[in-house]
PDB file of C-alpha atoms and ligand atoms in Angstrom:
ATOM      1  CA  UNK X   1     -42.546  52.889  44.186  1.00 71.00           C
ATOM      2  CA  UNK X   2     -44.965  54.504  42.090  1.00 74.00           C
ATOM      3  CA  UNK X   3     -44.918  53.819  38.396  1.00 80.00           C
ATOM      4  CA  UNK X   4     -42.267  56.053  36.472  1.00 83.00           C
ATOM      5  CA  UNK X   5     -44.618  58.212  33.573  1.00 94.00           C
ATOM      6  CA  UNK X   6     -43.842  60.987  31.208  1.00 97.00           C
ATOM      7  CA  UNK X   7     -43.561  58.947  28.243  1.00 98.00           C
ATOM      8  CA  UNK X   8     -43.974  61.087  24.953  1.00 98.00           C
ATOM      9  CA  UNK X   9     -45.866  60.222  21.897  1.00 98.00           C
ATOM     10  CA  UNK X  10     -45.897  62.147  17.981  1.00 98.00           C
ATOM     11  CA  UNK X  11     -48.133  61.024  16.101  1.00 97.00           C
ATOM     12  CA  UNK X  12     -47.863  61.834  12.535  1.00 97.00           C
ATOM     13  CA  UNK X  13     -46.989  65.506  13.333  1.00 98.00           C
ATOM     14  CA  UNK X  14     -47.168  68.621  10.509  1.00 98.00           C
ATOM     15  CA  UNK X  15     -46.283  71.958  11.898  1.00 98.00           C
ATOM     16  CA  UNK X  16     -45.379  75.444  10.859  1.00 98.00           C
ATOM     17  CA  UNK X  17     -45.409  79.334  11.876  1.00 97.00           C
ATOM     18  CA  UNK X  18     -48.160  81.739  11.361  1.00 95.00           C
ATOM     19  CA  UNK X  19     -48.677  81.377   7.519  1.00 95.00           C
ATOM     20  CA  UNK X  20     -45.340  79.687   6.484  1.00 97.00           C
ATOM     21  CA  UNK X  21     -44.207  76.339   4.860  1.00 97.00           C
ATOM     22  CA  UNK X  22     -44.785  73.152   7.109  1.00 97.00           C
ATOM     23  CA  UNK X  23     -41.394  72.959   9.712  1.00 97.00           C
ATOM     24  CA  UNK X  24     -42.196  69.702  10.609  1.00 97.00           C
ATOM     25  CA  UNK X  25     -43.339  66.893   7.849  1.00 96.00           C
ATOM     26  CA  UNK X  26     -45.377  64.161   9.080  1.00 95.00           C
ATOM     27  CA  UNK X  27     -43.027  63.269  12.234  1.00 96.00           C
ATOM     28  CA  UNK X  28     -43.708  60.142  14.405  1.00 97.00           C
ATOM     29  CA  UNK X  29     -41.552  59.374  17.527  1.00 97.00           C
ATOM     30  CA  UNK X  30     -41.965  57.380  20.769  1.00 98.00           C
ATOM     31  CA  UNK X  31     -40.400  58.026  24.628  1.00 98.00           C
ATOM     32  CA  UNK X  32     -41.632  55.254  26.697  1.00 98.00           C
ATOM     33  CA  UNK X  33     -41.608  56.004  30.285  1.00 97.00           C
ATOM     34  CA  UNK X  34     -38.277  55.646  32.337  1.00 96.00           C
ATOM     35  CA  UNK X  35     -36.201  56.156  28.998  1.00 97.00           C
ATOM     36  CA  UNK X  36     -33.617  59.274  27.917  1.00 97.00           C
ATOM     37  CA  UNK X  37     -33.997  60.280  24.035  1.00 98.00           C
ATOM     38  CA  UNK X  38     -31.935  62.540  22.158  1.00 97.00           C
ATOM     39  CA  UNK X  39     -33.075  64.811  19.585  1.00 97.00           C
ATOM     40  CA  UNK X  40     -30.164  65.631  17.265  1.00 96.00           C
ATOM     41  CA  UNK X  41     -29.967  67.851  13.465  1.00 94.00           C
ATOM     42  CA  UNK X  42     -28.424  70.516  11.693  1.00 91.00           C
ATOM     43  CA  UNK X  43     -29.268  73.768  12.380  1.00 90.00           C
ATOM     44  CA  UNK X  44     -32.948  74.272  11.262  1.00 91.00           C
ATOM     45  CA  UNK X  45     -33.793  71.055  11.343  1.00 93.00           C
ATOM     46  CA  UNK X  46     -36.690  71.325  13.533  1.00 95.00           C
ATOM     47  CA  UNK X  47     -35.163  70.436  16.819  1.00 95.00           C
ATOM     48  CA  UNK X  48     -36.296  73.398  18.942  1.00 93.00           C
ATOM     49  CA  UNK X  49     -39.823  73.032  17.122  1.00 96.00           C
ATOM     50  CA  UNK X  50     -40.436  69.203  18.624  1.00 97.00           C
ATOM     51  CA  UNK X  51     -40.228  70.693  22.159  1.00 96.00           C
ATOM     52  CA  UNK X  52     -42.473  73.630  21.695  1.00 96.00           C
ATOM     53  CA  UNK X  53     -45.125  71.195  20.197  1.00 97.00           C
ATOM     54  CA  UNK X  54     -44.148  68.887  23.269  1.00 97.00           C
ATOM     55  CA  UNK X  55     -44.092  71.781  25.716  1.00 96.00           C
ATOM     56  CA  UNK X  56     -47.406  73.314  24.051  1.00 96.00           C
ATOM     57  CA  UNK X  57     -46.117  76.328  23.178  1.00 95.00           C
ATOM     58  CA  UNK X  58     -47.406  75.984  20.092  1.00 96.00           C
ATOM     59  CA  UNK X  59     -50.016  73.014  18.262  1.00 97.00           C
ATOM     60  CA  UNK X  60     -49.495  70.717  15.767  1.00 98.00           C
ATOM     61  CA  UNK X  61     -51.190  71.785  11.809  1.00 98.00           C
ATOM     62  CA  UNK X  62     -51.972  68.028  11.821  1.00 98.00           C
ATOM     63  CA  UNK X  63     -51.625  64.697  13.638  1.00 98.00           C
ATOM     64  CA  UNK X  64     -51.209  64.440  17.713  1.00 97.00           C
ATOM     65  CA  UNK X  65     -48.435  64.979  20.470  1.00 98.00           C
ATOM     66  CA  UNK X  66     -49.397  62.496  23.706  1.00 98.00           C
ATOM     67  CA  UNK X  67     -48.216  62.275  27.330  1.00 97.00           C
ATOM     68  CA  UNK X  68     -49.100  59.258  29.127  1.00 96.00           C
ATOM     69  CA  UNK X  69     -51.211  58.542  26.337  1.00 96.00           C
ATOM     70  CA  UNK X  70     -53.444  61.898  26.835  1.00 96.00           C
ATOM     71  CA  UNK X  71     -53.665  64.540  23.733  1.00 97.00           C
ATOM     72  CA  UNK X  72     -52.087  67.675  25.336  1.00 97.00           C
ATOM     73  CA  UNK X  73     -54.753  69.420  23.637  1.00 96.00           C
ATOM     74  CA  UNK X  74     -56.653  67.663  26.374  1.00 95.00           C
ATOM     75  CA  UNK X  75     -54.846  68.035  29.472  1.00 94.00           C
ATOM     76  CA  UNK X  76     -55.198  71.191  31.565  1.00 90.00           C
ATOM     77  CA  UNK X  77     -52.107  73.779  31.927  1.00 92.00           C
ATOM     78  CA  UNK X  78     -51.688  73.015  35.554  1.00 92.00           C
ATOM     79  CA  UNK X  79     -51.758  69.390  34.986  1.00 93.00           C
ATOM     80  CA  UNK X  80     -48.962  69.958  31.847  1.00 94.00           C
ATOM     81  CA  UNK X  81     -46.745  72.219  34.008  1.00 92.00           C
ATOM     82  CA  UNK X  82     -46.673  69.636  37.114  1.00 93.00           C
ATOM     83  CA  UNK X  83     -45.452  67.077  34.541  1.00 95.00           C
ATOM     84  CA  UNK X  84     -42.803  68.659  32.792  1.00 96.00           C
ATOM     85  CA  UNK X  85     -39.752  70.124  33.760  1.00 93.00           C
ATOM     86  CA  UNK X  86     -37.921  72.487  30.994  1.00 93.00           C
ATOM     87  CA  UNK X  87     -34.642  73.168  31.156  1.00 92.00           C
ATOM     88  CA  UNK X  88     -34.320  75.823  28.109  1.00 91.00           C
ATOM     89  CA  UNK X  89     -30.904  76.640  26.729  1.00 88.00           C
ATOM     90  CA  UNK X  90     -31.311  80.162  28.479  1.00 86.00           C
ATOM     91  CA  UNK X  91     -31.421  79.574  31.658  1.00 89.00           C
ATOM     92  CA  UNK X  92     -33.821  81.975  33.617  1.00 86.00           C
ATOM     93  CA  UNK X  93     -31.945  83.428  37.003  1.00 92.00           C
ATOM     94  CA  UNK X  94     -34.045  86.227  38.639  1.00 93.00           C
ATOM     95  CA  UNK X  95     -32.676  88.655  40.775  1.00 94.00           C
ATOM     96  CA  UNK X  96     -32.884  86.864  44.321  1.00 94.00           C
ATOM     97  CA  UNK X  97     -30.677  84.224  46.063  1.00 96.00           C
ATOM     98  CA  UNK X  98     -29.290  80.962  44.568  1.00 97.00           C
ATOM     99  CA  UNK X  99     -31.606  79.376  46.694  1.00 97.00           C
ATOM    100  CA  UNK X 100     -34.203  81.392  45.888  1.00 95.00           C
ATOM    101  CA  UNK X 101     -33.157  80.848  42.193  1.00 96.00           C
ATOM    102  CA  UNK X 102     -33.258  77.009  43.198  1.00 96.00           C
ATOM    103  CA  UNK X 103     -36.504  76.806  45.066  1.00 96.00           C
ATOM    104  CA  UNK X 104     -38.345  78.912  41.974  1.00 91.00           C
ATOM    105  CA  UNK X 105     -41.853  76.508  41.662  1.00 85.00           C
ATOM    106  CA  UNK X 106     -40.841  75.075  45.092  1.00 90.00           C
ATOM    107  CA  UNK X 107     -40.950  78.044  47.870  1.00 88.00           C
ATOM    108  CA  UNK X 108     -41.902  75.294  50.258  1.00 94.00           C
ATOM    109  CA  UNK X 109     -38.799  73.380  49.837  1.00 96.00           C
ATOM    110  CA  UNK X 110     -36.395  73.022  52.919  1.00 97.00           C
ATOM    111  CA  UNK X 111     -33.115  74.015  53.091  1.00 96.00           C
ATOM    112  CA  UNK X 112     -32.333  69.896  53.179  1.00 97.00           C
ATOM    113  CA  UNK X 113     -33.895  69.544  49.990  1.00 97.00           C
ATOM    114  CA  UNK X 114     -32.400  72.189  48.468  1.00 97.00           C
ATOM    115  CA  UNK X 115     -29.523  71.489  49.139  1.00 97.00           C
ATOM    116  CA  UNK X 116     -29.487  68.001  48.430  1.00 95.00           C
ATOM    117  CA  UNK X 117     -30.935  68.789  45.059  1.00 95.00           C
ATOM    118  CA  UNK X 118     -27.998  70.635  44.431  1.00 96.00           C
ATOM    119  CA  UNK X 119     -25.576  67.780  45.560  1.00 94.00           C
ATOM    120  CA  UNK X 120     -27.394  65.734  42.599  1.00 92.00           C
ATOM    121  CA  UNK X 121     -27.043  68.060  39.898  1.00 92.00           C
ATOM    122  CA  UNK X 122     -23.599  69.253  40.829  1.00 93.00           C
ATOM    123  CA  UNK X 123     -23.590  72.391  41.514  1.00 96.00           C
ATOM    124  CA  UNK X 124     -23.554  72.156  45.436  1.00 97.00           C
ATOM    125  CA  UNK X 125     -19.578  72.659  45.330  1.00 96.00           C
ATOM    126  CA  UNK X 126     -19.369  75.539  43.272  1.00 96.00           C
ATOM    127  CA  UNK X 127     -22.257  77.086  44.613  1.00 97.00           C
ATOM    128  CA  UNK X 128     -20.705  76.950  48.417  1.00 98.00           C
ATOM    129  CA  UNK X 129     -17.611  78.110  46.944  1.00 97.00           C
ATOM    130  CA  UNK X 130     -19.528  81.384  46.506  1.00 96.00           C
ATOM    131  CA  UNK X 131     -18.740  84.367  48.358  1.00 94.00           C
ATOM    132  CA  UNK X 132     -22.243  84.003  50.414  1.00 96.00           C
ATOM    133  CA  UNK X 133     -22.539  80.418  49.376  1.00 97.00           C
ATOM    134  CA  UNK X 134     -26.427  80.010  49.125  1.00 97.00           C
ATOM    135  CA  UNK X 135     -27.139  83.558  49.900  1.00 97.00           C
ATOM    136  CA  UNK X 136     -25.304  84.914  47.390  1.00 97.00           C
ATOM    137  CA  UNK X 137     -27.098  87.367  45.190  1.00 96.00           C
ATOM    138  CA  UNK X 138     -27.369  86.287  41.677  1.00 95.00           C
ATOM    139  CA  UNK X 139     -29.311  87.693  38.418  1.00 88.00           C
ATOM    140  CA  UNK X 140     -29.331  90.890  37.151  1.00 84.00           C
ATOM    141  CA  UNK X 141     -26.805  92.561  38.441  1.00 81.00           C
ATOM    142  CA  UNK X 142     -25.997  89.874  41.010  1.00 81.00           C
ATOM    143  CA  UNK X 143     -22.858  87.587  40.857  1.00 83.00           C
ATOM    144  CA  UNK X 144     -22.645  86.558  37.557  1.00 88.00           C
ATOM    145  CA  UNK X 145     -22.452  82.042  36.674  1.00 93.00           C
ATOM    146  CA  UNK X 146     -20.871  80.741  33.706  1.00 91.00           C
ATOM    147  CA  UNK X 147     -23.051  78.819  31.141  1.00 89.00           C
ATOM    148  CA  UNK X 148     -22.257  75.444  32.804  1.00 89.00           C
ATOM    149  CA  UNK X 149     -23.125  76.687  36.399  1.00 93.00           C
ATOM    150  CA  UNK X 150     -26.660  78.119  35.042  1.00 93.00           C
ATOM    151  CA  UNK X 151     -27.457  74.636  33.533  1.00 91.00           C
ATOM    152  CA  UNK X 152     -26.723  72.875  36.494  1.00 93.00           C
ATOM    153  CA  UNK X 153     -28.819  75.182  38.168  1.00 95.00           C
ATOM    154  CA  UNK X 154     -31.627  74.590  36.436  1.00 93.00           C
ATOM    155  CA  UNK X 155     -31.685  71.124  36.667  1.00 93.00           C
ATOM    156  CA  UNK X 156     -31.394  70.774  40.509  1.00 95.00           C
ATOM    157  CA  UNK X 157     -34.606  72.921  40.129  1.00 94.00           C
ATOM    158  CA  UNK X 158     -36.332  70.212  38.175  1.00 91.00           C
ATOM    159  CA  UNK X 159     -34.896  67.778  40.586  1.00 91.00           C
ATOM    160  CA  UNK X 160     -37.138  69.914  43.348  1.00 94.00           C
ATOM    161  CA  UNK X 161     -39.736  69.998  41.253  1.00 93.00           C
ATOM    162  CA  UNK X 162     -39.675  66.209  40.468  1.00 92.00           C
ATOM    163  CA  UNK X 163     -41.090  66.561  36.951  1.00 94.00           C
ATOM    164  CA  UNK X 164     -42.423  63.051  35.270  1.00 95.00           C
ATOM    165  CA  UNK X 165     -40.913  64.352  31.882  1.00 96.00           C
ATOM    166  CA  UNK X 166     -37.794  66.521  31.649  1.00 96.00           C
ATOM    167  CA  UNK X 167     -37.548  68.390  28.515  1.00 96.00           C
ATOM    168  CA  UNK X 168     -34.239  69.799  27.758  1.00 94.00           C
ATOM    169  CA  UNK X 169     -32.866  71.958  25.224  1.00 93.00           C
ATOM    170  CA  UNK X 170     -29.130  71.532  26.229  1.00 89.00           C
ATOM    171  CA  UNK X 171     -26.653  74.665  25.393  1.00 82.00           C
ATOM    172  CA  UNK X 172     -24.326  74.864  22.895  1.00 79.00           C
ATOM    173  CA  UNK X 173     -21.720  76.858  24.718  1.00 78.00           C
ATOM    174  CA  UNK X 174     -18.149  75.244  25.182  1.00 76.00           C
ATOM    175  CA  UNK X 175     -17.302  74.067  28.290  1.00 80.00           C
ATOM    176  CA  UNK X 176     -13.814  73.247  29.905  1.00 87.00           C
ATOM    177  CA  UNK X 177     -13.408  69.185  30.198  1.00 88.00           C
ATOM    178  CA  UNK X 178     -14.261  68.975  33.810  1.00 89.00           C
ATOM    179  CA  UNK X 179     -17.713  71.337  33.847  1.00 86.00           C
ATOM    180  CA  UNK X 180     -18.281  68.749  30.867  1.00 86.00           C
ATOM    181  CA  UNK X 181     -18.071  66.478  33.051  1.00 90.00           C
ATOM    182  CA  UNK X 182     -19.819  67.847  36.266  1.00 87.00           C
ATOM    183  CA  UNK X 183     -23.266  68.659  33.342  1.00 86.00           C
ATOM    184  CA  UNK X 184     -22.792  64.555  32.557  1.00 89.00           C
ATOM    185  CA  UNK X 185     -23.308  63.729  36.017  1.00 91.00           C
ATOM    186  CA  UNK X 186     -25.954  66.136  36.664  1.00 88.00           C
ATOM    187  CA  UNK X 187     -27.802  65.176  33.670  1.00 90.00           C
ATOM    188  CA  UNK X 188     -27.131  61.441  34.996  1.00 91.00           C
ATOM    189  CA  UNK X 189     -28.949  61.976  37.848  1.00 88.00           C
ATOM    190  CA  UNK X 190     -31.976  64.103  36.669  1.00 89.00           C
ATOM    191  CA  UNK X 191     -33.173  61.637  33.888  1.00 92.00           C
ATOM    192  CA  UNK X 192     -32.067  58.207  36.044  1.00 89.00           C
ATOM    193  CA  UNK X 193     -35.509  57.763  37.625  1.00 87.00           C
ATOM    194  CA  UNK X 194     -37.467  59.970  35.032  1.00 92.00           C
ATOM    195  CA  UNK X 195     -38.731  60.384  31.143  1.00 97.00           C
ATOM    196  CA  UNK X 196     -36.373  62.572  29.115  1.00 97.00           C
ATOM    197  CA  UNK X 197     -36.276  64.254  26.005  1.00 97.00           C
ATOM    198  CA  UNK X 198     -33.034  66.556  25.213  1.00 96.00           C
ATOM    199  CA  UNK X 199     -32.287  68.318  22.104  1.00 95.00           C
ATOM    200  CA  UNK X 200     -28.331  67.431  22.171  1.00 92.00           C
ATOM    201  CA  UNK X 201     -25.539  69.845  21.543  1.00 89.00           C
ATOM    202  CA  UNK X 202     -23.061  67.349  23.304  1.00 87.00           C
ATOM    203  CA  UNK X 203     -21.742  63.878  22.063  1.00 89.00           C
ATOM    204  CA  UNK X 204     -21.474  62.403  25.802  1.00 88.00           C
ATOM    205  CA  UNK X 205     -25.133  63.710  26.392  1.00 90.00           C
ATOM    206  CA  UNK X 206     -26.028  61.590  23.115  1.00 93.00           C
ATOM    207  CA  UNK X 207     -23.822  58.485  23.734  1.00 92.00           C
ATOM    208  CA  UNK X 208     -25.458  58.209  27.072  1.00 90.00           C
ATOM    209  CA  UNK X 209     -28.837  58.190  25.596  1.00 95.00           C
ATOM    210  CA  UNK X 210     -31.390  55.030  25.511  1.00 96.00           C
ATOM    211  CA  UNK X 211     -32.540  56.551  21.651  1.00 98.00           C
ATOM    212  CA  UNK X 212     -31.517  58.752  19.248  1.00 98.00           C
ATOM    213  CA  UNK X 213     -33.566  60.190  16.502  1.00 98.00           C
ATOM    214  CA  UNK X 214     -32.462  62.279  14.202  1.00 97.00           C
ATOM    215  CA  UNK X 215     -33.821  65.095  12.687  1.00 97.00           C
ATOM    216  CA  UNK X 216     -33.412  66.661   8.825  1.00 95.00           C
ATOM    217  CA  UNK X 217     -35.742  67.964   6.792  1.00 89.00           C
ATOM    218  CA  UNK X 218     -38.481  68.037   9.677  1.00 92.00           C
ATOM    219  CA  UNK X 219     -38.831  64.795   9.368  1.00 94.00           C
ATOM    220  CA  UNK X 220     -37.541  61.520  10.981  1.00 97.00           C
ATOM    221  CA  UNK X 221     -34.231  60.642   8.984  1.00 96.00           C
ATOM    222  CA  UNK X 222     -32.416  57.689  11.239  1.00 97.00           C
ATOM    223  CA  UNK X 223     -32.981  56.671  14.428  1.00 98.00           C
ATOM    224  CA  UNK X 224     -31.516  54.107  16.926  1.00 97.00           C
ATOM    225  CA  UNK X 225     -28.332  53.585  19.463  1.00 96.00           C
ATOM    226  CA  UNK X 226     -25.339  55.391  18.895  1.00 95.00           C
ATOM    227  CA  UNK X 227     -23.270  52.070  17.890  1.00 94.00           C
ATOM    228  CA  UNK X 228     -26.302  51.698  15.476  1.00 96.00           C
ATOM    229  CA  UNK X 229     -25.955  55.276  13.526  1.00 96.00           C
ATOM    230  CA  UNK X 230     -22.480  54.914  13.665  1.00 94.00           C
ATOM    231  CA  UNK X 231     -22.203  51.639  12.275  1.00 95.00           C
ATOM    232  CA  UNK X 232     -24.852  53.039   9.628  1.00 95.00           C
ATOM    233  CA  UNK X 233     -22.664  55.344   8.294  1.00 94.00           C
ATOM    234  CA  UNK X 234     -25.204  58.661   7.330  1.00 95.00           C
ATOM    235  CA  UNK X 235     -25.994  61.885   8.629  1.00 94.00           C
ATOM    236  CA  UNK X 236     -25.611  61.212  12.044  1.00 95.00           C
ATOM    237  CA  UNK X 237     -21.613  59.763  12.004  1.00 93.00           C
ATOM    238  CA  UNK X 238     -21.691  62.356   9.938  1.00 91.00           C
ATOM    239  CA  UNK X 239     -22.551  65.265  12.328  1.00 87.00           C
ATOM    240  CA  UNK X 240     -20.289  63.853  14.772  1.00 80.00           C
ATOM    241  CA  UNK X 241     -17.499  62.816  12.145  1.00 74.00           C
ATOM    242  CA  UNK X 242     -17.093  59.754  13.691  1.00 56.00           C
TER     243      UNK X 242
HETATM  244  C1  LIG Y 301     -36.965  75.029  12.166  1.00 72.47           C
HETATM  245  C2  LIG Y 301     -38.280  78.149  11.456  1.00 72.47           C
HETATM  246  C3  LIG Y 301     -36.774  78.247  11.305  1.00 72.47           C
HETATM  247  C4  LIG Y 301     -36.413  76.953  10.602  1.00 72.47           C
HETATM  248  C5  LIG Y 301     -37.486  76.001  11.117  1.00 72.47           C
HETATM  249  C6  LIG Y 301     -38.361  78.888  16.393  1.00 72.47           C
HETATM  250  C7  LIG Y 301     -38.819  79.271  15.009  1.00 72.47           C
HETATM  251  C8  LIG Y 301     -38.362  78.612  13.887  1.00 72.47           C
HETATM  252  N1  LIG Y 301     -38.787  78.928  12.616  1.00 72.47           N
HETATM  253  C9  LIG Y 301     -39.720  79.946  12.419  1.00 72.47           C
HETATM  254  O1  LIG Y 301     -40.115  80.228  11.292  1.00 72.47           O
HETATM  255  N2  LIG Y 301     -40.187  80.630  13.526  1.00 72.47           N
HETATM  256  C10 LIG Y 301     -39.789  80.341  14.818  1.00 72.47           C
HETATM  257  O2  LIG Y 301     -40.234  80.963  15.784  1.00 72.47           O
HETATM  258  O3  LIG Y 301     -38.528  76.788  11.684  1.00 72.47           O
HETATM  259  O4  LIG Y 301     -36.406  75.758  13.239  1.00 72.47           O
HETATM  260  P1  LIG Y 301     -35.987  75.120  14.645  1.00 72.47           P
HETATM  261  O5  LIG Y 301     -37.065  74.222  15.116  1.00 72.47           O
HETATM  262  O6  LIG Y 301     -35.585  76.224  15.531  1.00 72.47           O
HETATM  263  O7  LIG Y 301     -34.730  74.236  14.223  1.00 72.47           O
HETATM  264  P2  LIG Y 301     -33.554  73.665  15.138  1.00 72.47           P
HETATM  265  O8  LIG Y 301     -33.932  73.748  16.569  1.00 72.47           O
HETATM  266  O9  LIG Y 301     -33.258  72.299  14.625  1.00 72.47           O
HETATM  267  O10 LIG Y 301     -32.339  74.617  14.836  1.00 72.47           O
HETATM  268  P3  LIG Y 301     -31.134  75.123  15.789  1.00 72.47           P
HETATM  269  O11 LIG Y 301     -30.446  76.176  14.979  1.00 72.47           O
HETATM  270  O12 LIG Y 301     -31.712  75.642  17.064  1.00 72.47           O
HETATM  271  O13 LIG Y 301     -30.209  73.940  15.997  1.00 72.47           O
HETATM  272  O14 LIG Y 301     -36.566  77.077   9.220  1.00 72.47           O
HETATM  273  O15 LIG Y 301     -36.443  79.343  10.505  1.00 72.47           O
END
């Protein structure tokens, strides 16, 4: 098998908007290869910022964000795009079959693969319980998916696309107890054999996670294993009130 890669690097980042104050403060953080990090903070913290620098959406004022060790600076768009999969809190459905909707970035997917993709991520029962099943019209002004169905969507599309680094900025909609579920599993099986870096809105997406760092200030406040920041007592038990 070939190596897993994606692994994610900050390097002493600063980072603002246009003119304004510095968002991020001098943030460091590591993602080895093979591993699933959360990204947790209060609202403003930064959280959403970290995955546009990662994403390259926007560039750092000062220090360096690396994949594989490269300077994204340095690595060409194509290159960046085959490497990461995002999975943004709004999911983007276009007007067009779900598995046209699945198969967006991989038109030359079979129905096999499609279809198995969606067995992964979770979605294959809902999505034959459909009234046209695969063919169902969905987008604007198609059949209309819940939150949870959307997500788990969108990550049997980065299963197709077989990204080396999943970025994910997870919703923060409520969901019933057994989507909950069904998103846990699909998340499971998206980031088992990959690099992944989530901004978490869920406490089983966190628990499940090989690192969490958390973010106030823009900066790196505590970091570790969710025993660890529990057992430490600050802002993280306290975010979860646990
Ligand atoms: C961090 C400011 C925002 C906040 C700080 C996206 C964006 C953010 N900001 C801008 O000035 N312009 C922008 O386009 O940056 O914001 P964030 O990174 O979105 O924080 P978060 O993701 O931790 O917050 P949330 O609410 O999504 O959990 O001062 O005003």
């Amino acid at each position: 098998a070939p190596p897993v890669r994606g692994s994610v690097e900050l390097r002493g980042v600063r980072f603002g908007y246009a003119d304004g104050p510095d968002v991020l403060r001098g943030l460091d953080l590591v993602v080895p290869a093979g591993q699933t990090h959360a990204v947790v903070g209060s609202t403003g913290a930064g959280k959403s910022s970290l995955l546009r620098l990662v994403l390259r959406f926007s560039d750092p004022r000062e220090g360096q964000v690396l994949l594989d060790g490269t300077d994204v600076r340095e690595l060409g768009w194509d290159a960046l795009r085959g490497a990461i999969g995002y999975v943004s809190q709004d999911v983007f459905l276009f007007h067009g079959t779900v598995r046209d909707n699945l198969a967006y970035g991989r038109v030359d997917a079979t129905d096999e693969q499609v279809q198995e993709a969606a067995r992964q991520a979770e979605a294959h029962a809902f999505i034959t319980a459909l009234p046209q099943g695969y063919d169902t019209v969905v987008g604007e002004r198609g059949q209309t998916l819940s939150g949870g169905q959307r997500q788990r969507i969108a990550l049997a599309r980065a299963i197709l696309r077989d990204p080396a680094l999943l970025v994910l900025d997870e919703a923060t909609s409520a969901v019933d107890t057994e989507t909950e579920a069904a998103i846990q599993r699909s998340l499971a099986a998206v980031t088992a054999s990959r690099t992944a870096l989530v901004v978490a809105h869920r406490l089983s997406t966190v628990r499940d996670a090989d690192r969490i760092w958390v973010l106030a200030d823009g900066r790196v406040a505590e970091a570790g294993s969710h025993d660890e920041l529990v057992e430490a007592g600050g802002i993280y038990a306290g975010l979860w009130a646990v």
